[in-house]
Coordinates of C-alpha atoms in Angstrom, one line a residue:
M15 CA 0.0 0.0 0.0
Y16 CA 1.4 3.4 -1.0
I17 CA 0.7 6.4 1.2
L18 CA 1.4 10.0 0.2
G19 CA 2.3 12.0 3.4
I20 CA 2.1 15.7 3.7
E21 CA 3.7 17.7 6.5
S22 CA 3.4 21.5 7.2
S23 CA 3.2 22.0 10.9
C24 CA 6.1 24.3 11.3
D25 CA 8.7 25.6 8.8
E26 CA 9.2 22.5 6.6
T27 CA 6.9 21.9 3.7
A28 CA 7.3 18.2 3.1
A29 CA 5.9 15.3 1.1
A30 CA 6.8 11.7 0.8
I31 CA 5.6 8.4 -0.4
V32 CA 6.0 5.3 1.8
E33 CA 5.1 1.7 1.1
D34 CA 3.4 -0.3 3.9
G35 CA 4.5 2.1 6.6
K36 CA 8.2 1.1 6.4
H37 CA 9.7 1.4 3.0
L38 CA 10.6 4.9 1.7
I39 CA 9.9 5.5 -2.0
S40 CA 10.4 9.3 -2.1
N41 CA 11.0 12.1 0.3
V42 CA 11.0 15.9 -0.5
I43 CA 11.5 18.8 1.9
S44 CA 11.2 22.5 1.1
T45 CA 12.2 24.6 4.1
S46 CA 12.1 28.3 5.1
V47 CA 14.7 27.7 7.9
K48 CA 17.2 30.2 6.4
E49 CA 14.6 32.9 6.3
Q50 CA 13.5 32.1 9.8
A51 CA 17.1 32.2 11.0
L52 CA 17.1 36.0 10.2
Y53 CA 14.6 36.4 13.1
G54 CA 16.2 33.9 15.5
G55 CA 13.2 31.5 15.3
V56 CA 10.1 30.7 13.4
V57 CA 7.8 33.5 12.4
P58 CA 4.4 31.8 11.9
E59 CA 3.1 34.2 9.3
I60 CA 6.2 33.7 7.1
A61 CA 6.1 30.0 7.6
S62 CA 2.4 29.9 6.5
R63 CA 3.1 31.9 3.4
R64 CA 6.0 29.8 2.3
H65 CA 4.0 26.6 2.8
A66 CA 1.4 28.1 0.4
E67 CA 4.1 28.8 -2.1
Y68 CA 5.9 25.5 -1.8
I69 CA 3.3 22.8 -1.2
S70 CA 2.1 22.1 -4.7
A71 CA 5.6 21.8 -6.2
T72 CA 6.8 19.7 -3.2
V73 CA 4.0 17.2 -3.6
Q74 CA 4.5 17.1 -7.3
Q75 CA 8.2 16.4 -6.8
A76 CA 7.6 13.6 -4.4
L77 CA 5.3 11.9 -6.9
Q78 CA 7.8 12.5 -9.7
D79 CA 10.7 11.1 -7.7
A80 CA 8.6 8.0 -7.0
N81 CA 7.7 7.7 -10.7
M82 CA 4.1 7.7 -9.7
A83 CA 0.9 9.7 -10.3
I84 CA -1.6 10.6 -7.7
A85 CA -3.8 7.8 -9.1
D86 CA -1.1 5.3 -8.0
V87 CA -1.3 6.1 -4.3
D88 CA -3.8 4.4 -2.0
A89 CA -4.4 7.3 0.4
V90 CA -3.3 10.8 1.3
A91 CA -2.1 11.4 4.9
V92 CA -1.6 14.8 6.4
T93 CA -0.5 16.3 9.6
F94 CA -3.6 17.9 11.2
A95 CA -2.4 18.6 14.7
P96 CA -0.6 19.9 16.6
G97 CA 1.4 22.8 15.2
L98 CA 1.3 26.4 14.1
I99 CA -2.3 26.7 13.1
G100 CA -1.8 28.7 9.9
A101 CA 0.9 26.4 8.7
V102 CA -1.1 23.3 9.6
L103 CA -4.1 24.6 7.7
V104 CA -2.1 25.0 4.5
G105 CA -1.3 21.3 4.5
V106 CA -4.7 20.1 5.6
N107 CA -6.6 22.1 3.0
F108 CA -4.2 21.1 0.2
A109 CA -4.5 17.4 1.2
K110 CA -8.3 17.7 1.4
G111 CA -8.5 19.1 -2.2
L112 CA -6.0 16.6 -3.5
A113 CA -7.7 13.6 -1.9
Y114 CA -11.2 14.7 -3.0
G115 CA -10.1 15.4 -6.6
A116 CA -8.3 12.1 -6.9
G117 CA -10.9 10.1 -5.1
K118 CA -8.5 8.9 -2.4
P119 CA -9.1 8.4 1.3
L120 CA -7.9 11.2 3.5
V121 CA -6.0 10.1 6.6
P122 CA -5.4 12.6 9.5
V123 CA -2.0 12.1 11.3
H124 CA -1.0 13.5 14.7
H125 CA 2.5 15.1 14.3
L126 CA 4.0 13.3 17.4
R127 CA 2.7 10.0 16.2
G128 CA 4.5 10.7 13.0
H129 CA 7.8 11.4 14.8
I130 CA 7.5 8.0 16.5
A131 CA 6.8 6.3 13.2
A132 CA 10.1 7.7 11.8
N133 CA 11.7 4.7 13.7
Y134 CA 9.7 2.3 11.5
L135 CA 11.4 3.7 8.5
T136 CA 14.8 3.3 10.1
H137 CA 14.2 -0.2 11.2
P138 CA 12.0 -1.8 8.5
Q139 CA 13.3 -5.3 8.5
L140 CA 10.5 -7.9 8.3
E141 CA 12.0 -10.3 10.9
P142 CA 12.9 -9.9 14.6
P143 CA 15.0 -8.9 16.3
S144 CA 15.7 -6.0 13.9
Q145 CA 12.1 -5.1 13.3
L146 CA 10.6 -2.4 15.6
E147 CA 7.0 -3.0 16.6
P148 CA 4.9 -2.1 19.6
P149 CA 4.9 -2.2 22.5
F150 CA 7.8 0.1 23.3
L151 CA 8.7 3.2 25.3
C152 CA 9.6 6.4 23.4
L153 CA 10.9 9.8 24.3
V154 CA 9.6 12.4 21.8
A155 CA 11.6 15.6 22.1
S156 CA 11.3 18.4 19.7
G157 CA 10.9 22.2 19.4
G158 CA 7.4 22.2 20.8
H159 CA 7.1 18.9 22.7
S160 CA 8.8 16.7 25.2
H161 CA 6.9 13.5 26.1
I162 CA 7.6 10.1 27.4
V163 CA 5.1 7.8 25.8
Q164 CA 4.2 4.1 26.0
V165 CA 3.4 3.0 22.5
E166 CA 1.0 0.2 23.2
D167 CA 0.0 -0.5 19.6
W168 CA 0.4 1.2 16.3
C169 CA -2.3 3.7 17.1
K170 CA -2.6 3.4 20.8
Y171 CA -0.5 5.6 23.2
H172 CA -0.2 6.3 26.9
V173 CA 1.7 9.4 28.1
L174 CA 3.8 8.8 31.2
G175 CA 5.5 12.2 31.4
R176 CA 5.8 15.5 29.7
T177 CA 7.3 18.9 30.0
V178 CA 5.4 21.2 32.3
D179 CA 6.7 24.4 30.6
D180 CA 9.3 24.7 27.8
A181 CA 10.0 21.9 25.4
A182 CA 13.6 20.6 25.0
G183 CA 14.0 21.9 21.5
E184 CA 12.6 25.3 22.5
A185 CA 15.1 25.5 25.3
F186 CA 18.0 24.7 22.8
D187 CA 16.7 27.5 20.5
K188 CA 16.6 30.1 23.3
V189 CA 19.9 29.2 24.8
A190 CA 21.5 29.4 21.3
R191 CA 20.1 32.8 20.8
T192 CA 21.4 33.9 24.2
L193 CA 24.9 32.7 23.2
G194 CA 24.8 34.3 19.8
L195 CA 24.6 31.0 18.0
P196 CA 22.5 30.5 14.9
Y197 CA 19.0 29.1 14.5
P198 CA 18.1 26.3 14.8
G199 CA 19.5 26.0 18.2
G200 CA 19.9 22.2 18.6
P201 CA 22.6 21.7 15.9
S202 CA 24.4 24.9 16.7
V203 CA 24.6 24.2 20.5
S204 CA 25.7 20.7 19.8
Q205 CA 28.4 21.9 17.4
A206 CA 29.7 24.5 19.9
A207 CA 29.7 21.9 22.7
K208 CA 32.2 19.7 20.9
T209 CA 35.1 21.9 22.1
G210 CA 33.6 22.8 25.5
D211 CA 33.8 21.5 29.1
P212 CA 30.4 20.1 30.1
H213 CA 31.3 20.6 33.8
Y214 CA 32.5 24.2 33.6
Y215 CA 29.2 25.9 34.4
K216 CA 27.2 24.5 37.3
L217 CA 23.6 24.5 36.0
P218 CA 20.6 23.5 38.0
T219 CA 18.4 20.4 37.6
P220 CA 14.9 21.7 37.8
H221 CA 12.5 19.8 40.2
V222 CA 9.0 19.2 39.1
E223 CA 5.9 17.3 40.3
G224 CA 5.3 14.0 38.5
K225 CA 7.9 11.3 38.5
Y226 CA 8.5 11.4 34.7
N227 CA 7.7 15.0 34.0
V228 CA 10.4 17.5 33.0
S229 CA 10.9 21.3 33.2
F230 CA 13.3 23.4 31.2
S231 CA 12.2 26.9 31.8
G232 CA 14.4 27.3 34.9
L233 CA 17.4 25.7 33.2
K234 CA 17.0 28.1 30.3
T235 CA 16.7 31.1 32.6
A236 CA 19.8 30.0 34.6
V237 CA 21.8 30.1 31.3
V238 CA 20.3 33.5 30.4
N239 CA 21.1 34.9 33.9
E240 CA 24.7 33.5 33.9
V241 CA 25.4 35.1 30.5
H242 CA 23.8 38.5 31.4
N243 CA 25.6 38.6 34.7
A244 CA 28.9 37.9 33.0
Q245 CA 28.3 40.7 30.5
Q246 CA 27.4 43.2 33.2
R247 CA 30.7 42.4 35.0
G248 CA 32.5 42.8 31.7
E249 CA 33.6 39.1 31.7
E250 CA 33.9 36.9 28.7
V251 CA 31.2 34.3 28.2
R252 CA 32.8 31.0 27.5
V253 CA 30.4 30.0 24.7
A254 CA 31.7 26.5 24.1
D255 CA 31.7 25.6 27.8
M256 CA 28.2 27.0 28.3
A257 CA 26.9 25.1 25.3
A258 CA 28.5 21.9 26.6
S259 CA 27.3 22.4 30.1
F260 CA 23.7 23.1 28.9
Q261 CA 23.7 20.2 26.5
E262 CA 25.0 17.9 29.2
R263 CA 22.3 19.0 31.7
I264 CA 19.4 18.7 29.4
A265 CA 20.5 15.4 28.0
Q266 CA 21.0 14.0 31.5
I267 CA 17.5 15.1 32.5
L268 CA 15.8 13.6 29.5
A269 CA 17.8 10.3 29.7
K270 CA 17.3 9.9 33.4
K271 CA 13.5 10.4 33.2
L272 CA 13.2 8.0 30.2
L273 CA 15.4 5.3 31.8
A274 CA 13.5 5.6 35.1
A275 CA 10.2 5.1 33.2
A276 CA 11.8 2.1 31.4
A277 CA 12.9 0.5 34.6
D278 CA 9.6 1.0 36.3
T279 CA 7.5 -0.3 33.4
N280 CA 10.0 -3.1 32.6
A281 CA 10.3 -1.9 29.1
K282 CA 12.5 -4.0 26.9
T283 CA 12.5 -1.7 23.9
I284 CA 13.3 2.0 24.1
C285 CA 13.1 4.6 21.3
L286 CA 13.9 8.3 20.7
A287 CA 12.0 10.5 18.3
G288 CA 11.8 14.2 17.3
G289 CA 14.5 16.8 16.4
V290 CA 16.2 16.5 19.8
A291 CA 16.7 12.8 19.1
A292 CA 19.5 13.8 16.8
N293 CA 21.6 15.0 19.7
G294 CA 24.6 12.8 20.0
R295 CA 25.0 13.1 23.8
L296 CA 21.4 12.2 24.4
R297 CA 21.8 9.1 22.2
Q298 CA 24.9 8.1 24.1
L299 CA 23.3 8.4 27.5
V300 CA 20.2 6.5 26.5
N301 CA 22.2 3.7 24.8
D302 CA 24.5 3.4 27.9
G303 CA 21.6 3.3 30.3
A304 CA 19.5 0.9 28.3
Q305 CA 22.4 -1.6 28.2
K306 CA 22.4 -1.6 32.0
L307 CA 18.6 -2.3 32.0
G308 CA 19.0 -5.0 29.4
A309 CA 16.7 -3.1 27.0
K310 CA 17.2 -2.7 23.2
V311 CA 17.4 0.8 21.8
Y312 CA 16.1 2.0 18.4
L313 CA 17.2 5.4 17.1
P314 CA 15.8 7.1 14.0
E315 CA 18.2 8.1 11.3
L316 CA 19.2 11.7 11.6
K317 CA 17.4 12.6 8.4
Y318 CA 14.1 11.4 10.0
C319 CA 14.5 13.3 13.3
G320 CA 13.4 16.7 11.9
D321 CA 10.0 17.3 10.4
N322 CA 9.4 15.3 7.1
G323 CA 6.7 13.8 5.1
A324 CA 8.0 10.3 5.3
M325 CA 7.1 10.0 9.0
I326 CA 3.6 11.2 8.2
A327 CA 3.2 8.7 5.4
A328 CA 4.5 5.9 7.6
Q329 CA 2.1 6.6 10.5
G330 CA -0.6 7.3 7.9
Y331 CA -0.4 3.6 6.8
Y332 CA -1.2 2.4 10.4
E333 CA -3.9 5.0 10.9
F334 CA -5.5 3.9 7.6
K335 CA -5.5 0.3 8.7
D336 CA -7.0 1.3 12.0
G337 CA -9.9 2.9 10.2
N338 CA -8.9 6.5 10.9
I339 CA -10.3 8.2 7.8
A340 CA -11.4 11.8 7.6
D341 CA -14.0 13.6 5.5
L342 CA -13.9 17.1 4.1
T343 CA -14.8 18.6 7.5
L344 CA -11.3 17.8 8.8
N345 CA -9.8 20.9 10.4
G346 CA -6.3 21.7 11.6
L347 CA -5.7 21.9 15.4
P348 CA -3.0 23.9 17.2
T349 CA -3.0 21.4 20.1
L350 CA -4.1 17.8 20.6
A351 CA -3.0 15.1 22.9
I352 CA -1.1 12.2 21.3
D353 CA -3.5 9.7 22.9
Y354 CA -6.6 11.2 21.4
R355 CA -9.3 8.9 20.2

């Protein structure tokens, strides 16, 4: 079964075709990230306008790369929540028109479910032990979300923990801006941290109610205050050391919470997903901790960590099989729990 996936929840306009939820046929991404970098972050209005400009050509290119026509796909899947509402609506409305005109089923996909499904593309083998399939435990960490999720089935989820304020990716972006590093913050902080001392700055570990919940607002503020105080004293800010110290703290927090949840639930399979899943230090800590627990770790390829259409097409396959089909009343939503039914 061939699924065309469309993603437009933030600043990537993306389309892809995936076969049977695991096998990539084509994957095209048009991004406005360089334009957004001029402002130090995503400007929703600019993102929405660029989606409107890019989406038709992006979908057409995905079909062309697959040597297919829209008649050859079995369904059209689209991100309908959560995300920047103007951006989401561009994708939803385009997908509705495309599906209606082609007489294809329209499949609504939750953005975070898509991030988790990126792991199915990375580990598509048909036979165990390489094949990834539920149940498993997954940390979904991105610019707008930080969740620890029990994936009970292909379309059934239970949230164990989440951020109570800032998401991990958002904290990376704000710290990068404070340090004068370019957007997006995750890659730039990680790059700067390579030459830094992760123990030079003593950053706090925020405490929060809920055993598996996380909080990054105080950590971000601690970095901002440290930098501003140094500037007021006329002292040099050691950018590489601060980047390394911040990355170490945030990776330690995420890994500790995920591994605690894995130990308590006796999870034998652990995954990462989302843009922050590309962070090398986080991957190392989760791998090391999982070995001690006797759990197997699945990590998405770096190209699938950011927003892309392939992850939407992959999850769209399982949503379609689960009977999750939308009509033309489908609307975009800025927020929606991953475990919605």
